[in-house]
Short mmCIF file of C-alpha atoms in Angstrom, two decimals:
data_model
loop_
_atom_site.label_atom_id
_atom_site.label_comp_id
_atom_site.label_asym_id
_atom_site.label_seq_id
_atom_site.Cartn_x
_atom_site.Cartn_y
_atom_site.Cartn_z
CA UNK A 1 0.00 0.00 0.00
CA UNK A 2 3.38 2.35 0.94
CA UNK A 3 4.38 1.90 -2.97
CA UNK A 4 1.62 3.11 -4.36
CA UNK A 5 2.57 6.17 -6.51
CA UNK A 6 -0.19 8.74 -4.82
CA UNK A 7 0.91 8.01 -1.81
CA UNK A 8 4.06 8.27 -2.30
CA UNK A 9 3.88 11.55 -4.43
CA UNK A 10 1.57 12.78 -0.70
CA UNK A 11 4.51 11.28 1.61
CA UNK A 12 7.02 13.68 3.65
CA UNK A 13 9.67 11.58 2.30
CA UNK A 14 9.16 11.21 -1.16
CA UNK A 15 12.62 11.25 -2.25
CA UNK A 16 13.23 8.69 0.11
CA UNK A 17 10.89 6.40 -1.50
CA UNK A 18 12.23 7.28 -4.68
CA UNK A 19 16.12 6.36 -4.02
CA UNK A 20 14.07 2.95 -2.33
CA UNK A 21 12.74 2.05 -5.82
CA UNK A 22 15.49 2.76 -7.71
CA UNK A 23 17.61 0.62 -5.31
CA UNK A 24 14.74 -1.75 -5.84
CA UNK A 25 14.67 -1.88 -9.51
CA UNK A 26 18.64 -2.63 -9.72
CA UNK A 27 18.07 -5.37 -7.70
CA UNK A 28 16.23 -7.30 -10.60
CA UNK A 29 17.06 -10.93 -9.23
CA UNK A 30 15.16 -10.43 -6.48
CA UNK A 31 11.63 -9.99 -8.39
CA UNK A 32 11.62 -14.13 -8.18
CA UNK A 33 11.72 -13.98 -4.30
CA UNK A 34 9.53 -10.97 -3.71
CA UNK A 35 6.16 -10.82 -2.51
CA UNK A 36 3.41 -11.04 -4.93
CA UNK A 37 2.38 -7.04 -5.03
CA UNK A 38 6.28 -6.25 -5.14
CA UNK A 39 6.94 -8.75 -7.81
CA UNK A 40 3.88 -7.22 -9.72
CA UNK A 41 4.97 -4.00 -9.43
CA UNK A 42 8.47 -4.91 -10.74
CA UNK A 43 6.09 -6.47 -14.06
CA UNK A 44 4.45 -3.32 -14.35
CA UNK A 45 7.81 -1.30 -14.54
CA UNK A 46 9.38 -3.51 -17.08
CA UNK A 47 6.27 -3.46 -19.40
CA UNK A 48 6.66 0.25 -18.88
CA UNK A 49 10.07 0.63 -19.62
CA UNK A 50 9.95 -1.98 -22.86
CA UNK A 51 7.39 0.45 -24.10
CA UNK A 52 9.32 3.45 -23.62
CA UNK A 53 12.73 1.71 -25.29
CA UNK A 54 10.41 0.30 -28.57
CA UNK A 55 9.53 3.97 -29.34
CA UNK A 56 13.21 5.63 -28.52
CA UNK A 57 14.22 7.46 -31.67
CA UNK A 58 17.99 6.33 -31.63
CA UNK A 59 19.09 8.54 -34.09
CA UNK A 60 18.26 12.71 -33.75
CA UNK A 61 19.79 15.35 -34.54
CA UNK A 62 18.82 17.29 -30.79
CA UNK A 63 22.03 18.96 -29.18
CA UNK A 64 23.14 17.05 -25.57
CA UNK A 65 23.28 20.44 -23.29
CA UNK A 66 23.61 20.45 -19.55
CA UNK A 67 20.50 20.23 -17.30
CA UNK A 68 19.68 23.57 -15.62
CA UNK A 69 21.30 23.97 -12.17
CA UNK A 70 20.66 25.22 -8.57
CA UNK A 71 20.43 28.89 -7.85
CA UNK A 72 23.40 29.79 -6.33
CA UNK A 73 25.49 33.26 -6.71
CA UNK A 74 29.56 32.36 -6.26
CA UNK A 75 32.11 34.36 -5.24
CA UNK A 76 35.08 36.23 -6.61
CA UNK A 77 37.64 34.67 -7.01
CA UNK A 78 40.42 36.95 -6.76
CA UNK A 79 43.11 36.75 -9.51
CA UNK A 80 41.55 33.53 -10.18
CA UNK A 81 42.78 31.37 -7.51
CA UNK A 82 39.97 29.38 -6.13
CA UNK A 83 41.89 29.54 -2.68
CA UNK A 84 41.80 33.53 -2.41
CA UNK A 85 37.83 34.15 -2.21
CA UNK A 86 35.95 37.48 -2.77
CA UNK A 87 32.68 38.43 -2.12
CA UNK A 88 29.77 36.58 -3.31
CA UNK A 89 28.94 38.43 -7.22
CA UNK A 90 25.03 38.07 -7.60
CA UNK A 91 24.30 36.60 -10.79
CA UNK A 92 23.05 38.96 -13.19
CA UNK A 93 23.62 40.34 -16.90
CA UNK A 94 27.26 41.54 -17.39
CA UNK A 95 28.04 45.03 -16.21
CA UNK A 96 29.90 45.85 -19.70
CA UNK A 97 27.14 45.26 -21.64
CA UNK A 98 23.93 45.71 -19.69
CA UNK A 99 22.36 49.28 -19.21
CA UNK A 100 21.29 51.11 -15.52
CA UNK A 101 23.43 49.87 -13.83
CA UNK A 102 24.06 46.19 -14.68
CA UNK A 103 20.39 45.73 -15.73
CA UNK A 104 18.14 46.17 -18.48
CA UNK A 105 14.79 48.32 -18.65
CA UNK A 106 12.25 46.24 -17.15
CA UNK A 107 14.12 43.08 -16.72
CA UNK A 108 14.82 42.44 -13.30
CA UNK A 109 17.99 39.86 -11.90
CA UNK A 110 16.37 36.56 -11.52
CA UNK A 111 14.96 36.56 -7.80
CA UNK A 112 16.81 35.27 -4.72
CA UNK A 113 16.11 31.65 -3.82
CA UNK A 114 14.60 30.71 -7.90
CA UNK A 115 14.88 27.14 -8.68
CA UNK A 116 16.50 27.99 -11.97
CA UNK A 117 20.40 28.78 -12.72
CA UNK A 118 19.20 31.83 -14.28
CA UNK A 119 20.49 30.99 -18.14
CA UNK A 120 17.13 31.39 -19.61
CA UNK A 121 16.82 34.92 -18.01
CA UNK A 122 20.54 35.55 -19.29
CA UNK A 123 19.63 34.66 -22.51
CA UNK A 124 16.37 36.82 -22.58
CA UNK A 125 18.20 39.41 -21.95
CA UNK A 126 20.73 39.08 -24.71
CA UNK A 127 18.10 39.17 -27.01
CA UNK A 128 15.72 41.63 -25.32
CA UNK A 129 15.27 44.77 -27.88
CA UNK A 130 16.23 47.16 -25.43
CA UNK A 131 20.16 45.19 -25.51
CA UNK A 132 21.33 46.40 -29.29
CA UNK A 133 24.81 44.19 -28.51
CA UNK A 134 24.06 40.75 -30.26
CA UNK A 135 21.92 41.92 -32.76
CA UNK A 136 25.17 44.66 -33.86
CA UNK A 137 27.52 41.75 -33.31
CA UNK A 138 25.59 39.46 -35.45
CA UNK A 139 24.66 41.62 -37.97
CA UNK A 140 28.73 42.95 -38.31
CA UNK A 141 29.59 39.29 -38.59
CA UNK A 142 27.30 38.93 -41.60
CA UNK A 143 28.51 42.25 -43.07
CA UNK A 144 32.20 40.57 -42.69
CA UNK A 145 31.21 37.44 -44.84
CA UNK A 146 29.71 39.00 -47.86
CA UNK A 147 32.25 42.15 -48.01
CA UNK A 148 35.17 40.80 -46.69
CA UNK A 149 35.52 43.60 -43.82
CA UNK A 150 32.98 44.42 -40.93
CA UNK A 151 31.61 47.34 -40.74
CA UNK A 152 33.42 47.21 -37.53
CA UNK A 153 36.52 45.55 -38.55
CA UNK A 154 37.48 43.71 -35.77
CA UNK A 155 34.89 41.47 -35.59
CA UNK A 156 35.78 39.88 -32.52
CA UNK A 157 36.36 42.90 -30.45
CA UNK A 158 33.32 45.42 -29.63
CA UNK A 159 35.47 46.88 -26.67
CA UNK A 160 37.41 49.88 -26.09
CA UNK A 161 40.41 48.28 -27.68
CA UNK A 162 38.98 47.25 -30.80
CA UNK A 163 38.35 49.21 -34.24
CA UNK A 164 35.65 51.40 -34.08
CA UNK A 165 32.71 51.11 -36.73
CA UNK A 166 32.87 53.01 -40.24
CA UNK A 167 29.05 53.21 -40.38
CA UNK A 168 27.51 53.26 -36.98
CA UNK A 169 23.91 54.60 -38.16
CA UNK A 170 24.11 51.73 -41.09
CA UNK A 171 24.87 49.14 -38.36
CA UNK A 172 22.54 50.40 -35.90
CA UNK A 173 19.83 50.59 -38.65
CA UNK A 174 20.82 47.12 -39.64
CA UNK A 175 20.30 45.56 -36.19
CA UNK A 176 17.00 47.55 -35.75
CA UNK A 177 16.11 45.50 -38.80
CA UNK A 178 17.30 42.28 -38.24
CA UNK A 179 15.23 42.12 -34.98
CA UNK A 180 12.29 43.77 -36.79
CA UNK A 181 12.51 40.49 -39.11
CA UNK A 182 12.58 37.94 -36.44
CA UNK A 183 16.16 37.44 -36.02
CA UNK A 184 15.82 36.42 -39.85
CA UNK A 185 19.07 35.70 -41.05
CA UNK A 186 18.00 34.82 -44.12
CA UNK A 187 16.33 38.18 -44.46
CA UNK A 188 18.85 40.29 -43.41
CA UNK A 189 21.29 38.42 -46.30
CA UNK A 190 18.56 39.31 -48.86
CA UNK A 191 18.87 42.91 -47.96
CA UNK A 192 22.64 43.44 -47.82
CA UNK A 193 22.71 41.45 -50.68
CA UNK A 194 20.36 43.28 -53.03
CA UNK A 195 21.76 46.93 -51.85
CA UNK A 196 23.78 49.05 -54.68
CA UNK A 197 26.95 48.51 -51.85
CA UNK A 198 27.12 45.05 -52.16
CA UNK A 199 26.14 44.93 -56.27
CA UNK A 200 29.11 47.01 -57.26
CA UNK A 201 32.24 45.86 -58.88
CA UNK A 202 36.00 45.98 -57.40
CA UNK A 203 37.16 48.00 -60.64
CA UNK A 204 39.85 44.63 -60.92
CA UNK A 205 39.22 44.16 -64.71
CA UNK A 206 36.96 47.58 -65.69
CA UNK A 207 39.36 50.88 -67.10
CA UNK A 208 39.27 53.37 -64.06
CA UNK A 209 36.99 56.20 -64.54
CA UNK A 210 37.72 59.83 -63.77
CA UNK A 211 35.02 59.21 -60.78
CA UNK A 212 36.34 56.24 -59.92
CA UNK A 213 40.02 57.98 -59.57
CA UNK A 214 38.50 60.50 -57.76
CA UNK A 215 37.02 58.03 -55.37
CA UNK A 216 40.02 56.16 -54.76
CA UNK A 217 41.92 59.16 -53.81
CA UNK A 218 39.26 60.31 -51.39
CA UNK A 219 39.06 56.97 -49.89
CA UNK A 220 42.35 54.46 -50.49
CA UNK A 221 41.65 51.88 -48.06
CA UNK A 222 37.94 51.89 -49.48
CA UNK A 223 36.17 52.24 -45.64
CA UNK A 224 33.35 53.72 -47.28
CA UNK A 225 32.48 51.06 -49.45
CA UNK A 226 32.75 53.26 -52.71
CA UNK A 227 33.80 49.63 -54.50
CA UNK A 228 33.26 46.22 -53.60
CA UNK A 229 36.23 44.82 -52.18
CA UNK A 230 38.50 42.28 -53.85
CA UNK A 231 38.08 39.04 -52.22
CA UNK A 232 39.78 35.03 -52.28
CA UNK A 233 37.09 32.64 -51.49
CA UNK A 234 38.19 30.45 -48.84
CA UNK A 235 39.55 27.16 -49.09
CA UNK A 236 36.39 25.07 -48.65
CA UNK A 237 34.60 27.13 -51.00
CA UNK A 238 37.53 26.73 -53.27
CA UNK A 239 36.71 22.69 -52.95
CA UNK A 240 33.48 23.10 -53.33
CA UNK A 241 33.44 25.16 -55.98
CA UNK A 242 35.82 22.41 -57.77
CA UNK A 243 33.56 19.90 -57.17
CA UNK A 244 30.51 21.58 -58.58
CA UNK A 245 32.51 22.14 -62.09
CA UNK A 246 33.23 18.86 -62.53
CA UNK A 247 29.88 17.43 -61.26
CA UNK A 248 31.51 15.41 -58.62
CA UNK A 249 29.78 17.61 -55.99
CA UNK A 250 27.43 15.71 -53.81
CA UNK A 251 24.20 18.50 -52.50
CA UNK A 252 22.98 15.70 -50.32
CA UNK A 253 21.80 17.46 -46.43
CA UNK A 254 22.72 16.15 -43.19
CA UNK A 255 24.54 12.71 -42.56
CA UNK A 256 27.83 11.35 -40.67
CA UNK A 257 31.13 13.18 -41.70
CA UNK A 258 33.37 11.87 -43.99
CA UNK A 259 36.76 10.97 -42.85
CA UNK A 260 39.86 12.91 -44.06
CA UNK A 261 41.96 11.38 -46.82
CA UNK A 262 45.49 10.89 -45.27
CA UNK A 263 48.58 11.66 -47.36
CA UNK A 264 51.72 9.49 -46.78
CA UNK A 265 53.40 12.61 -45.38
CA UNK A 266 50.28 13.07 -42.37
CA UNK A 267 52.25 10.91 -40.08
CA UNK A 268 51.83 11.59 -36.20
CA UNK A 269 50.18 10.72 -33.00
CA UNK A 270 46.82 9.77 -33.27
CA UNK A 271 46.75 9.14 -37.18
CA UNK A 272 43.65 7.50 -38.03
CA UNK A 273 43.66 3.60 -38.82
CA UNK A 274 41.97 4.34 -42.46
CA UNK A 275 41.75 7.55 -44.69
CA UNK A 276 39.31 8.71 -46.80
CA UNK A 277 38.67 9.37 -50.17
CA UNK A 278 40.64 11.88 -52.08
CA UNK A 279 37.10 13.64 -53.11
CA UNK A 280 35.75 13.27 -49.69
CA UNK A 281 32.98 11.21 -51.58
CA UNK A 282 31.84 14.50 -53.19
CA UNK A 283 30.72 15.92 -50.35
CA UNK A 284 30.68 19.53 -49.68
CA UNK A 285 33.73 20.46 -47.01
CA UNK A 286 31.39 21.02 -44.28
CA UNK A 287 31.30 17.27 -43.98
CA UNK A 288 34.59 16.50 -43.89
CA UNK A 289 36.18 15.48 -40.40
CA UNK A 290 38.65 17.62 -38.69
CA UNK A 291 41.46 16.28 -36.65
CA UNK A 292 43.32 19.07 -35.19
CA UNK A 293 46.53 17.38 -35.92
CA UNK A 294 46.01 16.22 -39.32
CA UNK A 295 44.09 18.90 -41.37
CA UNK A 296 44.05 18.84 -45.05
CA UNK A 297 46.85 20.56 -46.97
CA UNK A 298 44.56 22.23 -49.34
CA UNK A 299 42.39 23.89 -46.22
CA UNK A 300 45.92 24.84 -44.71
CA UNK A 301 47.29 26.45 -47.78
CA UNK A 302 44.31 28.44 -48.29
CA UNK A 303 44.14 29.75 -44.19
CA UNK A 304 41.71 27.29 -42.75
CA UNK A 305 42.24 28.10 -39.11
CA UNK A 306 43.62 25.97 -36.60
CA UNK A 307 40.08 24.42 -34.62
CA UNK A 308 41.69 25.16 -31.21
CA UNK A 309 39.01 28.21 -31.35
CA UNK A 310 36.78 30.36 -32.40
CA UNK A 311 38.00 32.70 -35.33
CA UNK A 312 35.50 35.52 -36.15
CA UNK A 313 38.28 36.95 -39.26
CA UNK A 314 40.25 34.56 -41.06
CA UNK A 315 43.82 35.28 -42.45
CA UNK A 316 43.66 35.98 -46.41
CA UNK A 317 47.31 35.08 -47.45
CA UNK A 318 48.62 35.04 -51.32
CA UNK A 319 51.27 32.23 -51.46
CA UNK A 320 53.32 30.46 -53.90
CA UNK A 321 51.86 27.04 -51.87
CA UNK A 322 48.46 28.09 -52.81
CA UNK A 323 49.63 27.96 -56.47
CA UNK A 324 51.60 25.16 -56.20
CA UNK A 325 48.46 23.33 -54.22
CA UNK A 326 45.93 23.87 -57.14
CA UNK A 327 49.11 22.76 -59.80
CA UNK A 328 50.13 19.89 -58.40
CA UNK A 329 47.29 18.47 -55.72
CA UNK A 330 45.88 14.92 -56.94
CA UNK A 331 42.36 16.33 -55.86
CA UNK A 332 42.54 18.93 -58.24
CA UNK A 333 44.46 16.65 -61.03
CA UNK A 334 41.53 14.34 -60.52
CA UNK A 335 38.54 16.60 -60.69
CA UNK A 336 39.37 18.33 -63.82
CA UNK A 337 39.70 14.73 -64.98
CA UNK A 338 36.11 13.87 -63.87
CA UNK A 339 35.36 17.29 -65.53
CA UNK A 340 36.89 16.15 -68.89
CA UNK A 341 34.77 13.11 -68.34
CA UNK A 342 31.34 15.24 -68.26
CA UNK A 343 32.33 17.30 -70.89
CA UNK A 344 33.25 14.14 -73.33
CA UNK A 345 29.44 12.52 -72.45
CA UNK A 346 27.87 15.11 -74.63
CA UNK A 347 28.78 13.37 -78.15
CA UNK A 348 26.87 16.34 -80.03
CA UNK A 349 28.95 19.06 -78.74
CA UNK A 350 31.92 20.57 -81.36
CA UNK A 351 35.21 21.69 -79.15
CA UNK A 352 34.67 25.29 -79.35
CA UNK A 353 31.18 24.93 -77.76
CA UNK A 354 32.64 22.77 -74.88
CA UNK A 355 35.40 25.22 -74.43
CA UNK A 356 32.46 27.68 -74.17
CA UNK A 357 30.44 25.72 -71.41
CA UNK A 358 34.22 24.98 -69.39
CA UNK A 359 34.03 28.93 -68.97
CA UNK A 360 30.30 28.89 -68.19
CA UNK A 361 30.45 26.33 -65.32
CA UNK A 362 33.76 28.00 -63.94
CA UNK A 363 33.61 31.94 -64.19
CA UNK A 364 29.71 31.92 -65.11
CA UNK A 365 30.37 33.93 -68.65
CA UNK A 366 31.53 33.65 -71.98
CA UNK A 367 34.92 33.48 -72.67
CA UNK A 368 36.01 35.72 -74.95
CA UNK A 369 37.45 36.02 -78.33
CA UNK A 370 40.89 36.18 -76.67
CA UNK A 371 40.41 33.30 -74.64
CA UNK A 372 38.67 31.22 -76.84
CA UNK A 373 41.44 31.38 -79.64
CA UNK A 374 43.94 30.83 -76.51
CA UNK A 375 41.51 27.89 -75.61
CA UNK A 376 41.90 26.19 -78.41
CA UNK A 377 45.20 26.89 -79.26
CA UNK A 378 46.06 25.02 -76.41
CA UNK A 379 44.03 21.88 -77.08
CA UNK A 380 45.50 21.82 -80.24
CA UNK A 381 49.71 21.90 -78.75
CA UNK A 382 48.00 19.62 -75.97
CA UNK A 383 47.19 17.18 -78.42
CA UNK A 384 51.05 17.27 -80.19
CA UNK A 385 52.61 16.62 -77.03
CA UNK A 386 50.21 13.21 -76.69
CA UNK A 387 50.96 12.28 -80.64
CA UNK A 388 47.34 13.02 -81.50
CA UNK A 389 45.90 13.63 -84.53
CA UNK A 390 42.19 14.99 -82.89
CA UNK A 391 42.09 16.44 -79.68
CA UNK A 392 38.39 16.45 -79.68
CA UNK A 393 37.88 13.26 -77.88
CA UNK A 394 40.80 12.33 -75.64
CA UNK A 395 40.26 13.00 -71.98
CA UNK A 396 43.51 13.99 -71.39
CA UNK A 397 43.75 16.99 -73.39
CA UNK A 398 40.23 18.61 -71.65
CA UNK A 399 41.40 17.47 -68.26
CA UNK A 400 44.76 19.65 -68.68
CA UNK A 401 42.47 22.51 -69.77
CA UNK A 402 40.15 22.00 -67.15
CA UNK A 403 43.50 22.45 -64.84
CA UNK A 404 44.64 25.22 -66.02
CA UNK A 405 40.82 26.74 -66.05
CA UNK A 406 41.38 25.90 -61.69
CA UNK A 407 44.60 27.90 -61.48
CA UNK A 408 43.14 31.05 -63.57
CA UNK A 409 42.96 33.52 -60.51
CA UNK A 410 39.60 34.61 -61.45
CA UNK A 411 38.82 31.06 -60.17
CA UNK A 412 38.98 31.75 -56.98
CA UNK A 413 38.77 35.75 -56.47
CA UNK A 414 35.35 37.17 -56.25
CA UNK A 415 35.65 40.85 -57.99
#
């Protein structure tokens, strides 16, 4: 009658009873020797539980995160050392970034005594309209990505010590917006994006223009944002964007990661027992493992950050390894290969038309009359070196186009 679950739920002691039935139901091998209501009981439980298991859902994509904790306010530790103890700091939104004093306009510290850790108020208040910090942060960040330079430049650092913003109204008009749209990132792309800023061209390959000479004068470093900046994509887009060309790439969502492909000279402790294929079985880099100690060449040529931690700006290097990676990598050697492949399927196409669709797929244009003479021109010395009479339907001769095509530096600079 004690076990019953209202009157154990009614009971002084409840969490006694509770740490008895758990003891209980470890001791399994004593259901055969229990009393008839206990040994029911323990049925009643297992039916439960084999109910509960048939309908787990082993494999989900939730995030493990800590349960919430106590509500307890710690002290200061002074300097750090957990033996030299200050008074007791009452937890509440960060003095630096919270306003009146440590708190926000009609958001009180969570109350003394709450069952709660006082993370879910924490975060409320990070995202409470009246706090313009994350949205500016976030919104910067995004700015970063698609120009290549925040409109606070260092990205990381919103303090005293860091740059200070170019634009403040844009970026305070920008954050207005973004919470306006629901925290839409989406959104907010679409209207960076779609502004004359963002549309307008670097000047790399145009003539300069009297304005445009005027413009660079006034503003050499190009803070303003009179021109869009000249940017390197980054290494995985680099990848990716090789893939796509020679229809290796696969767009499949979600799934495990891919292990890394190990080169003979990725020797060290820890080195996997198997490596992965060279293409990373098409997928797009942000499936490939990472192992801090053996990263790809490719992604370290091209300034993939060490993962010991977060990196708000990457480095943008130009180095001879980044040329000699695209010239000489088998990745790339076998992707324009695949590429030749593709281009060879179509038996109706003549050579100048697949020369044509080469600088489609890669640069998104036509070539032009320039490059198309120089195109073929070089097919044609390609096919002498081989002893070929026709170069119109050997592999090879397409796949060493297709590599030089990867090392043309519009390849991989976004004007």
């Amino acid at each position: 009658e004690l076990l019953r679950a209202d009157a154990i739920a009614a009971d002084e002691q409840a969490s006694d009873w509770s740490a008895l039935a758990n003891w209980l139901i470890a001791q399994s091998d004593l259901a055969s020797e229990a009393p008839p209501e206990l040994a029911a009981a323990f049925a009643e439980y297992a039916q439960a539980r084999e109910k509960l298991l048939a309908g787990q859902i082993e494999d989900s994509r939730v995030c493990l995160a800590m349960w919430d904790g106590t509500a307890v306010d710690e002290n200061l530790l002074i300097r750090g050392n957990h033996k030299t103890t200050g008074p007791v700091v009452p937890r509440r939104m960060l003095e630096a970034l919270a306003m009146s004093g440590g708190r926000l306009p009609g958001k009180p510290e969570p109350p003394e005594g709450s069952s709660g850790s006082g993370r879910l108020a924490l975060a409320r208040q990070l995202v409470d309209p009246a706090n313009p910090f994350t949205s500016r942060v976030l919104v910067n960040r995004i700015w970063h990505h698609l120009f290549g330079r925040g409109i606070v430049p260092s990205v990381d650092n919103f303090g005293v010590l860091g740059q200070q913003p170019t634009h403040p109204e844009l970026l305070d008009f920008l954050a207005q917006q973004f919470i306006r749209d629901g925290w839409s990132v989406k959104r907010l792309i679409r209207s960076i994006v779609l502004s004359d800023a963002y549309q307008m061209a670097s000047g790399g390959r145009q003539p300069p223009e009297e304005s445009a000479v005027r413009e660079q004068e006034a503003d050499p470093q190009n803070l303003l944002f009179h021109r869009q900046n000249l940017r390197r994509l980054e290494g995985e887009a680099i990848r990716d964007a090789i893939l796509a060309v020679s229809g290796r790439l696969d767009r499949t969502q979600f799934g495990p990661s891919v292990p890394v492909h190990l080169t003979p000279f990725m020797q060290g402790r820890g080195r996997p027992g198997t490596s992965g294929p060279l293409d990373g079985a098409g997928r797009r880099s942000i499936y490939i493992a990472v192992r801090r100690n053996f990263l790809a060449p490719m992604m370290l040529a091209f300034d993939t950050p060490i993962p010991l931690g977060t990196v708000g700006r990457r480095n943008v290097s130009n180095v001879p390894a980044q040329a000699l990676i695209l010239m000489n990598d088998p990745f790339v050697a076998e992707q324009a290969l695949a590429w030749a492949s593709k281009l060879l399927a179509d038996k109706e196409a003549t050579t100048e038309s697949r020369v044509r669709r080469m600088y489609l797929e890669a640069f998104s244009r036509e070539p032009t009359g320039d490059e198309l003479t120089s195109a073929l021109a070089f097919l044609s010395e390609q096919a002498r070196e081989y002893g070929l009479a026709d170069a119109a339907t050997d592999e090879r001769v397409w796949a060493d186009l297709g590599h030089v095509i990867f090392n043309v530096k519009e390849f991989v600079l976004i004007e």
